[in-house]
CSV table of C-alpha atoms and ligand atoms in Angstrom, one decimal:
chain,number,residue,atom,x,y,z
A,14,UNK,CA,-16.2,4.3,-11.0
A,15,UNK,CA,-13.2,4.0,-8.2
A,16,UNK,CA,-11.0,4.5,-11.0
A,17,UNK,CA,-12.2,7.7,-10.8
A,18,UNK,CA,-11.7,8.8,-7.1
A,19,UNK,CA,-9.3,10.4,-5.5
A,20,UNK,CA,-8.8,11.2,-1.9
A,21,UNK,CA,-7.3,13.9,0.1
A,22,UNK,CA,-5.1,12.8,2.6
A,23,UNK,CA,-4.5,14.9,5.3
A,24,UNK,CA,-1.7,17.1,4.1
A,25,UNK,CA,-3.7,17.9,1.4
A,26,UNK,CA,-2.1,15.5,-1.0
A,27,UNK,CA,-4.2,14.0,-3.4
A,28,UNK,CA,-4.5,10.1,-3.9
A,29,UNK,CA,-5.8,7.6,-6.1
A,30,UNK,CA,-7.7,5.2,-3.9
A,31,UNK,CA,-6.8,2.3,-6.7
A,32,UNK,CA,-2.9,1.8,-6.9
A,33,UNK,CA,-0.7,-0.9,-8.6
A,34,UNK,CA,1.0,-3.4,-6.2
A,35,UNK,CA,4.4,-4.4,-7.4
A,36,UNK,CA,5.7,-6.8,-4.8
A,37,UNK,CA,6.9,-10.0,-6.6
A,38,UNK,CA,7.3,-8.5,-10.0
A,39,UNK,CA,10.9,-8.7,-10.9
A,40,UNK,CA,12.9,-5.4,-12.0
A,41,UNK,CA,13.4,-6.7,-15.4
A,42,UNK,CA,9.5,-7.1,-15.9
A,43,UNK,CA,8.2,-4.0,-13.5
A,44,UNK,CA,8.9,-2.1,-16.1
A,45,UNK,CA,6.7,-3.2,-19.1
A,46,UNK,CA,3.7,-3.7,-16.2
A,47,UNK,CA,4.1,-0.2,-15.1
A,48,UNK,CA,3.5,1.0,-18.5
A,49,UNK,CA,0.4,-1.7,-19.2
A,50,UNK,CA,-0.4,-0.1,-16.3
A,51,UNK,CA,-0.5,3.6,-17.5
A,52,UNK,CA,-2.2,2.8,-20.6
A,53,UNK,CA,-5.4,1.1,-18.9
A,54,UNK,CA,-5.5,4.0,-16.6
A,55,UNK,CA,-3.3,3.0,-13.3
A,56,UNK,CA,-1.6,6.8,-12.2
A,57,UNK,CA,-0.4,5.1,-8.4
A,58,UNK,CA,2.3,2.5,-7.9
A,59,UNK,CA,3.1,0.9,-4.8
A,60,UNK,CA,7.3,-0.3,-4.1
A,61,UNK,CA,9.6,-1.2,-1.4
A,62,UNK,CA,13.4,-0.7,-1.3
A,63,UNK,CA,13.3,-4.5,0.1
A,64,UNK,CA,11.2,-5.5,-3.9
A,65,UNK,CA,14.4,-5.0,-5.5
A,66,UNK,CA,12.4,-3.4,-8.6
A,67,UNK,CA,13.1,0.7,-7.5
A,68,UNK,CA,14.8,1.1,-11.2
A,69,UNK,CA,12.7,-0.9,-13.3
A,70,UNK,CA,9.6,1.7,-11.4
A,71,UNK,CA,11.0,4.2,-12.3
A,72,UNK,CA,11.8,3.7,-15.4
A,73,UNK,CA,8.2,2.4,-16.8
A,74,UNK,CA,7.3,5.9,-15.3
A,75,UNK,CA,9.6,8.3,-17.4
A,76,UNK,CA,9.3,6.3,-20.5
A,77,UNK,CA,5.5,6.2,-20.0
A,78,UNK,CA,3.9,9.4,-22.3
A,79,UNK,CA,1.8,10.6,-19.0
A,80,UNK,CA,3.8,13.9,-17.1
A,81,UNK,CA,5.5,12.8,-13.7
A,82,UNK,CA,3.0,15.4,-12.0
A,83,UNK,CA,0.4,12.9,-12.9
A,84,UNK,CA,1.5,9.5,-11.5
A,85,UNK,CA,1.4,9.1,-7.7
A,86,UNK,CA,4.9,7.0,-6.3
A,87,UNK,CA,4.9,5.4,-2.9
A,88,UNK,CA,8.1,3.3,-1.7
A,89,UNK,CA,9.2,2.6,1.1
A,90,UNK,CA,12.2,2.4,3.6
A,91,UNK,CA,14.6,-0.6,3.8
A,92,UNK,CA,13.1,-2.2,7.5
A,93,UNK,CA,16.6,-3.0,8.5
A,94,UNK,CA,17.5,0.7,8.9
A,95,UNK,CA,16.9,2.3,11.9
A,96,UNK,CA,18.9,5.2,12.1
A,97,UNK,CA,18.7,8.9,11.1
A,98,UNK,CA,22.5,8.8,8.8
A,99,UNK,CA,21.1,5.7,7.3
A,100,UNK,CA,17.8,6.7,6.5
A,101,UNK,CA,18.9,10.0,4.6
A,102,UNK,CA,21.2,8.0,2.8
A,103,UNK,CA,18.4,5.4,1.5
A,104,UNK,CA,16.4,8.4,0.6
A,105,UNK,CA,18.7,9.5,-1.6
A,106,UNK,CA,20.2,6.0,-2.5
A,107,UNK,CA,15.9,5.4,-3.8
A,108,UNK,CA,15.3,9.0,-5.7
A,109,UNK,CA,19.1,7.6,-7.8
A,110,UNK,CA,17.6,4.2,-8.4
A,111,UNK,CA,14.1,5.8,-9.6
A,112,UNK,CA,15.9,8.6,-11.3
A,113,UNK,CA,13.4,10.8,-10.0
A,114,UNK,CA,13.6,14.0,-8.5
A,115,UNK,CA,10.8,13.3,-5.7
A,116,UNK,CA,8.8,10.3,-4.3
A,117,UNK,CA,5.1,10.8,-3.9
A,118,UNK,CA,5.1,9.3,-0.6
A,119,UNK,CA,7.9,7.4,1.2
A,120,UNK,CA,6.7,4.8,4.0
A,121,UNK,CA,8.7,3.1,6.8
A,122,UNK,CA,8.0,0.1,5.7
A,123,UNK,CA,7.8,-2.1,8.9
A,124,UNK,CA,8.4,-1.2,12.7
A,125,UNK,CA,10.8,-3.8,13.2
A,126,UNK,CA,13.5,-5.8,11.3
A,127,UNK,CA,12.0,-8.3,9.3
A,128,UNK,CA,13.9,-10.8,11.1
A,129,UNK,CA,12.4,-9.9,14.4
A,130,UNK,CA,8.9,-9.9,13.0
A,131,UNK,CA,6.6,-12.3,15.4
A,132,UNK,CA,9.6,-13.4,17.4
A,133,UNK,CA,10.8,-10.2,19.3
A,134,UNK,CA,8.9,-7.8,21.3
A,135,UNK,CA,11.0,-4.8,20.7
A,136,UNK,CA,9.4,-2.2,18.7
A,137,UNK,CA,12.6,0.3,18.2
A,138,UNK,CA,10.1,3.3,19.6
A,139,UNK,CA,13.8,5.2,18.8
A,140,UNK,CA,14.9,3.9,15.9
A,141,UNK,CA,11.4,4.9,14.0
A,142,UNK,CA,11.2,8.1,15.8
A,143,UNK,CA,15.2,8.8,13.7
A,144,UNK,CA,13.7,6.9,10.7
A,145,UNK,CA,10.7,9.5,11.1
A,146,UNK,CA,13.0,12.6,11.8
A,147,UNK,CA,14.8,12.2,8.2
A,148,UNK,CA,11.3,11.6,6.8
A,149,UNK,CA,10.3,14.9,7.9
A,150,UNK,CA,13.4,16.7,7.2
A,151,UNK,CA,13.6,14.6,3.0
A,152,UNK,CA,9.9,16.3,3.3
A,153,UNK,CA,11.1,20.0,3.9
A,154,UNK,CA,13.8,19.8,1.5
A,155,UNK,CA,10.7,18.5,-1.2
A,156,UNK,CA,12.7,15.0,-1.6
A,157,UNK,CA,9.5,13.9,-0.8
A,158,UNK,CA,5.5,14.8,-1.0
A,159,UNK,CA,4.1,13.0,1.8
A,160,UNK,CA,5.6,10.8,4.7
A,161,UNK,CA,3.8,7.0,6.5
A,162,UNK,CA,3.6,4.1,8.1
A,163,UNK,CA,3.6,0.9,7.1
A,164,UNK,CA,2.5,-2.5,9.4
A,165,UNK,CA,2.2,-0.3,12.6
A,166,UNK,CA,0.2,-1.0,15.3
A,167,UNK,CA,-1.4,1.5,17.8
A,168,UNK,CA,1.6,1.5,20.1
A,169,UNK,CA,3.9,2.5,16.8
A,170,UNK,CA,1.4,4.5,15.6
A,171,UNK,CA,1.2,6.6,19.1
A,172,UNK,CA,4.9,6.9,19.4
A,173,UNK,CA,5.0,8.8,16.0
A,174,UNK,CA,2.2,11.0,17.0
A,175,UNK,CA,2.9,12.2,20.5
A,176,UNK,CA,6.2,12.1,19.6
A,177,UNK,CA,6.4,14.3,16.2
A,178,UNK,CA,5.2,17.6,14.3
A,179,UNK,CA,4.4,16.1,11.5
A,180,UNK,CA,1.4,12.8,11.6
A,181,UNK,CA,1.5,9.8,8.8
A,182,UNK,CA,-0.9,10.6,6.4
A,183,UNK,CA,-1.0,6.7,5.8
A,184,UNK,CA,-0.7,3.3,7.8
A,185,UNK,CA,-0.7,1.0,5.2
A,186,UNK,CA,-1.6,-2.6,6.5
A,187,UNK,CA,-3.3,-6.0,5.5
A,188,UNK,CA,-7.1,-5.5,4.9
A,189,UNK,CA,-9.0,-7.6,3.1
A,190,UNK,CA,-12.3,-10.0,3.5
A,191,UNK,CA,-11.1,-12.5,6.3
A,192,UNK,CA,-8.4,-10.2,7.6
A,193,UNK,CA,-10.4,-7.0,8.8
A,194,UNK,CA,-8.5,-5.1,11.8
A,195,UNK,CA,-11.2,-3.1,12.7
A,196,UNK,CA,-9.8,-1.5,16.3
A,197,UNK,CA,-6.2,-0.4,14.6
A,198,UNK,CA,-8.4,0.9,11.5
A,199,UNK,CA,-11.0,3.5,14.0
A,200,UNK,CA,-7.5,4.2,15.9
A,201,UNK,CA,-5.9,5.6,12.8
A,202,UNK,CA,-9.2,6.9,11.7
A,203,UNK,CA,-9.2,8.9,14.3
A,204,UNK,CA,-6.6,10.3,14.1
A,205,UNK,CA,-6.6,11.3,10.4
A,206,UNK,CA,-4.8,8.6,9.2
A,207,UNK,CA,-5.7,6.9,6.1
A,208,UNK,CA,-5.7,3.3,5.9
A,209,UNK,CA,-3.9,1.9,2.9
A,210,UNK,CA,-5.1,-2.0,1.9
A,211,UNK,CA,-2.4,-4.7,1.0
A,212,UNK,CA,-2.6,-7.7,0.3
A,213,UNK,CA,-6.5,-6.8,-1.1
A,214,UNK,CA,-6.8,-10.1,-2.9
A,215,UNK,CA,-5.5,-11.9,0.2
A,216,UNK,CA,-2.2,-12.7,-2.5
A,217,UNK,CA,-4.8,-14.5,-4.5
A,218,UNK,CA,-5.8,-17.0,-1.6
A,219,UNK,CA,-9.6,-16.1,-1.3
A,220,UNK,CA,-10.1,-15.9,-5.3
A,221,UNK,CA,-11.7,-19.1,-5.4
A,222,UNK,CA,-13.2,-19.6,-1.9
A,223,UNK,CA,-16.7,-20.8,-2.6
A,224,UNK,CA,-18.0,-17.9,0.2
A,225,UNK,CA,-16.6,-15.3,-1.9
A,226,UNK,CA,-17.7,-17.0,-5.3
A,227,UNK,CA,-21.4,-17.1,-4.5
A,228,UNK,CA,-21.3,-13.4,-3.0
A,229,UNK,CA,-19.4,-12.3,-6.6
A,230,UNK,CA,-22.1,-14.2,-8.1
A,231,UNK,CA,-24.9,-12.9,-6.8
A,232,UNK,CA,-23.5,-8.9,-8.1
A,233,UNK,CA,-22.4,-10.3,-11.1
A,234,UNK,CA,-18.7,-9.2,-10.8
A,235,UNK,CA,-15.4,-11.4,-10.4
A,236,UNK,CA,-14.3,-12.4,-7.0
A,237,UNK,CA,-11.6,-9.9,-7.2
A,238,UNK,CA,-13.8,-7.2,-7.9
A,239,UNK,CA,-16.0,-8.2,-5.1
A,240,UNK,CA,-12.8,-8.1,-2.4
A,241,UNK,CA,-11.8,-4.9,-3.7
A,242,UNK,CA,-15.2,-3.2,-3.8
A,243,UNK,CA,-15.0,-5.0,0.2
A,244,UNK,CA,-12.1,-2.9,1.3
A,245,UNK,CA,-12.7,0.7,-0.6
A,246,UNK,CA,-16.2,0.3,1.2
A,247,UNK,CA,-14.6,0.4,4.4
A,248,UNK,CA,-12.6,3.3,3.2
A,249,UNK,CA,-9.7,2.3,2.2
A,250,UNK,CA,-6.9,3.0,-0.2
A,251,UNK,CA,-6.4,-0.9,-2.3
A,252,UNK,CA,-2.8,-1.7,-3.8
A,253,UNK,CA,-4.1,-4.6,-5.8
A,254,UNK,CA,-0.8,-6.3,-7.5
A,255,UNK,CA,-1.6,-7.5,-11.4
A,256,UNK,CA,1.5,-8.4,-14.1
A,257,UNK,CA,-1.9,-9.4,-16.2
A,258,UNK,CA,-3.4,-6.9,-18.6
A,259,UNK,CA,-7.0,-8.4,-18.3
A,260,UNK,CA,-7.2,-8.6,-14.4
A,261,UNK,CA,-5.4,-4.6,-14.3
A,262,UNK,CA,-8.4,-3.6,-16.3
A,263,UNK,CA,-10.6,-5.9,-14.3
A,264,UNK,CA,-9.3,-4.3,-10.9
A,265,UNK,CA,-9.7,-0.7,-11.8
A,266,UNK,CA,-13.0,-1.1,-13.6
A,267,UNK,CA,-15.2,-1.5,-9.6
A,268,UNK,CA,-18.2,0.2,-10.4
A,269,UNK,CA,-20.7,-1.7,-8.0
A,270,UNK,CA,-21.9,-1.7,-4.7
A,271,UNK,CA,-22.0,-4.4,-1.7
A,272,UNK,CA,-25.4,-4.1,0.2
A,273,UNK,CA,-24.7,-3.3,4.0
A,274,UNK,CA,-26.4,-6.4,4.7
A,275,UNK,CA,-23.6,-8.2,2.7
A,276,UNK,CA,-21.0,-5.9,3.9
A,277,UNK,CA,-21.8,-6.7,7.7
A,278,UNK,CA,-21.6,-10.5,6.9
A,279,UNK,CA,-18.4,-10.2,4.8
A,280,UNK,CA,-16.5,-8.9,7.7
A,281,UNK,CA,-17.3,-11.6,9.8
A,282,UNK,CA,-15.8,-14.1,7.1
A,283,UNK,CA,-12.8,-15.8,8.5
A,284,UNK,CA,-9.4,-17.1,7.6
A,285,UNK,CA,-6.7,-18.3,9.5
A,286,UNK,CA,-3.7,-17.6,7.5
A,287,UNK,CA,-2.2,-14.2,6.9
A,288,UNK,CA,0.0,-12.8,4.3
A,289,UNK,CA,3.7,-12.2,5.6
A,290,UNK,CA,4.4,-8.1,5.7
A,291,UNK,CA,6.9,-7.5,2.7
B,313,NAP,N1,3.6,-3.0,3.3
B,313,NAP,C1,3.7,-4.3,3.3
B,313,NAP,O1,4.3,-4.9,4.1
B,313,NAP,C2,3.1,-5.0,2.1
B,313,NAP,C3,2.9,-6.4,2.3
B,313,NAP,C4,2.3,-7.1,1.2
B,313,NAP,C5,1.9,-6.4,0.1
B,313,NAP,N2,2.1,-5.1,0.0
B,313,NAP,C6,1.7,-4.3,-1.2
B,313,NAP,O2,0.4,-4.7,-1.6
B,313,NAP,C7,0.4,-5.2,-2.9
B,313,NAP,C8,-0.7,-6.3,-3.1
B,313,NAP,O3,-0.5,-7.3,-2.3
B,313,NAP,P1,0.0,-8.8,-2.7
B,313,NAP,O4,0.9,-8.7,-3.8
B,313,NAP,O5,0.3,-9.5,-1.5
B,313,NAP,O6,-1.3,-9.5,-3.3
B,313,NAP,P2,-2.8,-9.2,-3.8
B,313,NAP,O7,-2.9,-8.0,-4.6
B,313,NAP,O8,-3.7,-9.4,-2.6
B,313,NAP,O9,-3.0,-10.5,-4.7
B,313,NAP,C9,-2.2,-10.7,-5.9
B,313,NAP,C10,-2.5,-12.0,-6.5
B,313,NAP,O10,-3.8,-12.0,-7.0
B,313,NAP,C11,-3.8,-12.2,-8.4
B,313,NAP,N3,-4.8,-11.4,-9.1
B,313,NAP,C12,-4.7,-10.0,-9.2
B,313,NAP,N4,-5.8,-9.6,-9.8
B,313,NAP,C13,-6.6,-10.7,-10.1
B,313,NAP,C14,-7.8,-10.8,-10.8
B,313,NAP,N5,-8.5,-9.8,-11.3
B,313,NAP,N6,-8.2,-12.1,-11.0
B,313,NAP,C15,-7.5,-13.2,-10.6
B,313,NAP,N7,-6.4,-13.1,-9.9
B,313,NAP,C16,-5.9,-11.8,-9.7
B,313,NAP,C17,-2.4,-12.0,-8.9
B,313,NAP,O11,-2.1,-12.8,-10.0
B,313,NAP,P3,-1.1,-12.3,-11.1
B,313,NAP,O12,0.2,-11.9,-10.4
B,313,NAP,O13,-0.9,-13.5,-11.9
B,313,NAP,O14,-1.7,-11.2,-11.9
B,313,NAP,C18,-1.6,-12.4,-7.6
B,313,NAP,O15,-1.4,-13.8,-7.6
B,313,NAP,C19,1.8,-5.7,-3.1
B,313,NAP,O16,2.2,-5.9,-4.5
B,313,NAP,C20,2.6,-4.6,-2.4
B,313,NAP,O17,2.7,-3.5,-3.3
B,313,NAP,C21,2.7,-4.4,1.0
């Protein structure tokens, strides 16, 4: 089962390729999910500074009865920040909300302000490469386990890279049946960079498109299931997001597999709207 699996990324971190998505779950209600969560089996949990639920995380995880080694933490950087001062300080300003002594993985979590998302073609190649230099250096001091990328396209992604020691182990980016970057994917691929999956479920917007119905059908498995079995066949890491106890379970319990037939159809599937990054 993918439950089960773990991946190496390429710092030698190990990762569970099923992780609980958090965005939209308030900080007063994260908490009780997060520990739902633990008890069916989730050990990876998947914040933002810019979710406003950092506390409520953290403190499902240290009231939860599994040992901190065992869950996997990835937030990520407030996208208005852009400077090295300010990104140590959000570092530390995230380990005080958590009330944790380290962060899995800590992700910038966009390449531009949101504001100037689709309406300004500045990609602050400086301000991520100071964002990126405070990464490194919360890395050395073991403030953190593993540092990424989060909605970065090959020019971002290049700038870190010829520009740094240290590589991303992760880009994490919008995947999922009628959203399939394929180019940005073999870039990162190549490079050693795992691709993480948001937005698996499309935010729930494919779950009853009658394409993915009939396909769900036909392996006898929900349509989430079948979207989530899409993306860790194209070897990714999913961040499905569930407040539900039934469709947690339901989400962690993919133990099927698409045909390559059906897999090379499934990526040509198309739909016109995408997810805003958050
Ligand atoms: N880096 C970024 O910029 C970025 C952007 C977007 C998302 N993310 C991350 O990716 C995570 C997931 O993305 P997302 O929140 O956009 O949406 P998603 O996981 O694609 O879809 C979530 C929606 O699907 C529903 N759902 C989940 N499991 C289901 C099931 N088994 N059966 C039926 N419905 C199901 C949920 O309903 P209920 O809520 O009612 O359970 C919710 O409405 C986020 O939570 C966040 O951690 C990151």
């Amino acid at each position: 089962m993918y439950s089960d699996k773990i991946l190496m990324l390429n710092n030698g971190v190990e990762v569970p390729r099923i992780q609980l998505g958090t965005w939209l779950i308030n900080n007063d209600d994260v908490r009780k999910v997060i520990r739902q969560a633990i008890n069916v089996g989730y050990r990876a949990f998947d914040t933002a500074k810019d979710y406003g639920n950092e506390s409520g995380v953290g403190k499902g995880i240290w009231n939860s009865d599994v040992e901190r080694s065992d869950i996997f933490l990835t937030t990520k950087l407030p996208a208005s920040i852009k400077d090295y001062e300010g990104t140590k300080k959000a570092i530390d300003d995230a380990l005080d909300r958590f009330s944790l002594e380290y962060i899995d993985m800590l992700l910038i979590h966009s390449p531009q302000p949101w504001i100037e998302v689709n309406r300004i073609n500045d990609r602050h190649f400086e301000g991520n490469l100071e964002n990126w230099r405070a990464m490194e250096d919360a890395l050395k001091a073991g403030k953190v386990r593993s540092i990424g990328v989060s909605n970065f396209l090959q020019e971002d992604v290049a700038n870190i890279v010829n520009n740094s020691s240290i590589k991303p182990v992760v880009n994490q980016i919008e995947v999922h049946i009628g959203n399939v970057p394929t180019d940005l994917m073999k870039y990162c691929k190549n490079l050693g960079i795992q691709i993480e999956a948001y937005s698996p479920l499309a935010h729930g917007r494919l779950l009853k498109d009658p394409r993915i119905r009939t396909y769900a059908e036909k392996y006898h498995v929900s349509p989430a299931q079948l979207m989530l079995s899409f993306d860790l066949q194209l070897g990714c890491i999913v961040l499905p997001k569930s407040d539900n106890v039934k469709e947690m379970q339901e989400n962690l319990n993919i133990d099927f597999e698409i045909s390559a037939d059906d897999m090379a159809d499934l990526v040509k599937l198309k739909e016109n709207t995408q997810t805003m990054a958050v």
